[in-house]
Coordinates of C-alpha atoms and ligand atoms in Angstrom, one line a residue:
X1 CA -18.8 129.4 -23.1
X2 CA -21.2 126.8 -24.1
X3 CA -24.4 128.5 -25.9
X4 CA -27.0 127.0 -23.9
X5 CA -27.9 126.5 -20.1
X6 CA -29.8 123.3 -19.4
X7 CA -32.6 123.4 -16.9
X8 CA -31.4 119.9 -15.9
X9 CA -29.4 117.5 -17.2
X10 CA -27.7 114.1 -16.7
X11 CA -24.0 116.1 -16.3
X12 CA -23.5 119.0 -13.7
X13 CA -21.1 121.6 -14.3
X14 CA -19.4 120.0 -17.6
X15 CA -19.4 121.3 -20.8
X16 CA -21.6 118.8 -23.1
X17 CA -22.3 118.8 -26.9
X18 CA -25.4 117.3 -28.7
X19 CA -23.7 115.0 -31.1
X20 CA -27.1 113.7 -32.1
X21 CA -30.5 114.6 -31.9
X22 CA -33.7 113.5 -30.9
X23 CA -35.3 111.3 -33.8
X24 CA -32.9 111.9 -36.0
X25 CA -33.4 111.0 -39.6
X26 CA -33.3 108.3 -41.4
X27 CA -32.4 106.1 -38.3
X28 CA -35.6 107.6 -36.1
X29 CA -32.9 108.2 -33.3
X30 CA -35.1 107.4 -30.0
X31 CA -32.3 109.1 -27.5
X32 CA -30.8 112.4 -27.7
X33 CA -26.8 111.7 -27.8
X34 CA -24.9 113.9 -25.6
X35 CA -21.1 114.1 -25.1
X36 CA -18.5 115.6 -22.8
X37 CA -15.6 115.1 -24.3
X38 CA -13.9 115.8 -21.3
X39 CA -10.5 115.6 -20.3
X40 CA -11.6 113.8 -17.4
X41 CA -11.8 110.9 -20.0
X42 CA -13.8 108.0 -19.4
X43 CA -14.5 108.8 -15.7
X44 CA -17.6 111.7 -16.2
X45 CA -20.2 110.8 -14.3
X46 CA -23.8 111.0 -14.8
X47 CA -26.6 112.2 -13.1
X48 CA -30.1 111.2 -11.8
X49 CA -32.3 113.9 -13.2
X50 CA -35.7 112.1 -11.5
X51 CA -36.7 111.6 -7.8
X52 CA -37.9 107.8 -8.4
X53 CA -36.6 104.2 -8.6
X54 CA -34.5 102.2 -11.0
X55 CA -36.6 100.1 -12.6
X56 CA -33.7 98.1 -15.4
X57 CA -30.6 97.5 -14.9
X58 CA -29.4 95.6 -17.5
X59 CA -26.7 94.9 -19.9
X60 CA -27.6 94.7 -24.2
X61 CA -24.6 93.5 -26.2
X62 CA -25.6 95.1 -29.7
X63 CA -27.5 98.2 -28.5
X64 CA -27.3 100.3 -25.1
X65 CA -24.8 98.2 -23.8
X66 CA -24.9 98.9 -19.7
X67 CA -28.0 100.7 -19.2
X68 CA -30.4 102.0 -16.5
X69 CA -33.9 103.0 -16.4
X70 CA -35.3 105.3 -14.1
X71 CA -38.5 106.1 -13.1
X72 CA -40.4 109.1 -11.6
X73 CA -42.3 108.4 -8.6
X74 CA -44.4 111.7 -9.1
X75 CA -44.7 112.1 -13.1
X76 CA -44.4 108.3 -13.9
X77 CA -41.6 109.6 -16.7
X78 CA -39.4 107.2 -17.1
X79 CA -35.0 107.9 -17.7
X80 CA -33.1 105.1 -19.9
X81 CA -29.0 105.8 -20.3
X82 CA -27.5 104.0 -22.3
X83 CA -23.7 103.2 -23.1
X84 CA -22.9 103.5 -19.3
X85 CA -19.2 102.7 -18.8
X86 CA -19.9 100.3 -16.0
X87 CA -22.7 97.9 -14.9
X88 CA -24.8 100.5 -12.8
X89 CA -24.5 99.3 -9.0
X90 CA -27.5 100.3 -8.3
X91 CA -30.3 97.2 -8.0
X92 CA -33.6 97.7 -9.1
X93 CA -36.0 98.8 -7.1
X94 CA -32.8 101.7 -5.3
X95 CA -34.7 104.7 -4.7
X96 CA -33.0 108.1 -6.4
X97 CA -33.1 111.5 -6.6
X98 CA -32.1 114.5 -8.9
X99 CA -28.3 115.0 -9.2
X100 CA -27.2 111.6 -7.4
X101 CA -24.7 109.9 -9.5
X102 CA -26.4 106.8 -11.5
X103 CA -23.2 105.9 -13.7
X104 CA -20.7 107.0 -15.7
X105 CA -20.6 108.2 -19.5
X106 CA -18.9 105.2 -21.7
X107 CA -19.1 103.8 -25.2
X108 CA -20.2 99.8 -24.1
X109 CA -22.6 98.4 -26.5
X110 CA -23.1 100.0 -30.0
X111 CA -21.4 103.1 -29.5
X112 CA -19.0 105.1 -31.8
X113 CA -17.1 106.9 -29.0
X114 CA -17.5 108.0 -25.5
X115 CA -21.3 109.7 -25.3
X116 CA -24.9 109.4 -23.4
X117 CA -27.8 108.0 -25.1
X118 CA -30.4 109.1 -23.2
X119 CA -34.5 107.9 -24.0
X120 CA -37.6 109.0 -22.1
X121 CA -41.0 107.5 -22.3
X122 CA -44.0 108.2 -19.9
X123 CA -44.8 105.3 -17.9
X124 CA -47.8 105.9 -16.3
X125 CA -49.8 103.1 -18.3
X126 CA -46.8 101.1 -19.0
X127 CA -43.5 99.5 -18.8
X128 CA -40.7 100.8 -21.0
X129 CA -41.1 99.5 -24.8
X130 CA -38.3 98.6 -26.6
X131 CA -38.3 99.8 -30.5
X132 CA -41.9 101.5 -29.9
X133 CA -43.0 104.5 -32.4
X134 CA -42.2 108.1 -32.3
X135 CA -45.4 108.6 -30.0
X136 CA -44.2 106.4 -26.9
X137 CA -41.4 108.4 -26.7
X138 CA -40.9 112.0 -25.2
X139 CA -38.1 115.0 -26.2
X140 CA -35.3 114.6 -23.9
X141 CA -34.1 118.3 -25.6
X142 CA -37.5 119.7 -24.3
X143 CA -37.3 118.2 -21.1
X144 CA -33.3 119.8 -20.9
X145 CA -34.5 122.9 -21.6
X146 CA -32.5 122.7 -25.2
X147 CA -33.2 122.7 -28.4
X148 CA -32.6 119.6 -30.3
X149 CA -30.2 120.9 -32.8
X150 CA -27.0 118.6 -33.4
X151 CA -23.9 120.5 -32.8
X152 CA -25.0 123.0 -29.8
X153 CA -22.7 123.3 -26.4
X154 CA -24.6 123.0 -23.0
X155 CA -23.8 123.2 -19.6
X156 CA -26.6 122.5 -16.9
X157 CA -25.0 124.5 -13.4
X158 CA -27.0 122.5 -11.1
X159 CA -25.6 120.7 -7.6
X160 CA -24.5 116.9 -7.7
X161 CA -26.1 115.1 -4.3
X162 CA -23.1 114.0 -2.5
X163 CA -23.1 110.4 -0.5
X164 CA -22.5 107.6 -3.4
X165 CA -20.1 107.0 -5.6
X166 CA -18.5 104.1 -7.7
X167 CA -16.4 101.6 -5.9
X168 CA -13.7 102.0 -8.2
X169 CA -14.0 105.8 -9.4
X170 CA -12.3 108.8 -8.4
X171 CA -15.1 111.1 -8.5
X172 CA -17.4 111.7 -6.1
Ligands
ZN1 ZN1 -28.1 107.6 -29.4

């Protein structure tokens, strides 16, 4: 039984664990690291939790490896998942909604093992910044409905959109 339910969250109806959390210390953490650890292995996917746009989709050797950003068309907030297995197929500019599938959880780029690093910024008066202060960024935990505590089991019981998948995934 996981100890918390998630108001939203990028997996639906896994099990996920908060391996690290939001701003952690010393290395002011920017994402909140979440992980499945699923027997489904390296084919997890994970979930739009915005109605908006993808606004990145990019690839960073060193740091999030194959990553998306999403943006809200109503509240501007802006999504960034990083360590996606795969290059998201998704251009910029596809329009999204809550629960589609937007990826799936990997370990590309610098990465320890199989997790989601997942940012949040408000982008009404600006484009994602890279390596900006504490103040630029927003709690993904708060936004969850979590507490960003290291260690704690969620599950978020919502409904995946069905209608797009992977070319080469099993899941749907
Ligand atoms: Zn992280």
């Amino acid at each position: 039984m996981a100890q918390y339910n998630a108001k939203i969250a990028p997996f639906i109806n896994i099990e996920f664990v908060v391996t690290s959390e939001w701003w952690e210390q010393p290395r002011n953490h920017k994402g909140l690291d979440i992980a499945t650890y699923s027997s489904a292995g390296t084919n997890v996917p994970v979930y739009s939790m915005c109605n908006g746009e993808i606004v990145v989709n990019s690839y960073d050797d060193g740091g999030f490896g194959n990553y998306i950003i999403m943006k809200d068309s109503t509240s501007k907030m802006g999504f960034l998942y990083a360590h996606l297995r795969d290059r998201s197929n998704l251009a910029v500019g596809s329009k999204i909604t809550v629960g589609q599938q937007v990826g799936i959880e990997g370990t590309t780029g610098h990465s320890t093992g199989i997790h989601l690093h997942v940012e949040m910024q408000d982008l009404t008066n600006h484009d994602w910044q890279y390596q900006a202060e504490k103040s630029v960024y927003s709690n993904p935990a708060d936004f969850l409905g979590i507490p960003n505590v290291a260690g704690i089991t969620v599950i978020y019981e919502g409904t995946p959109r069905r209608g797009w998948r992977y070319p080469h995934s099993s899941t749907c």
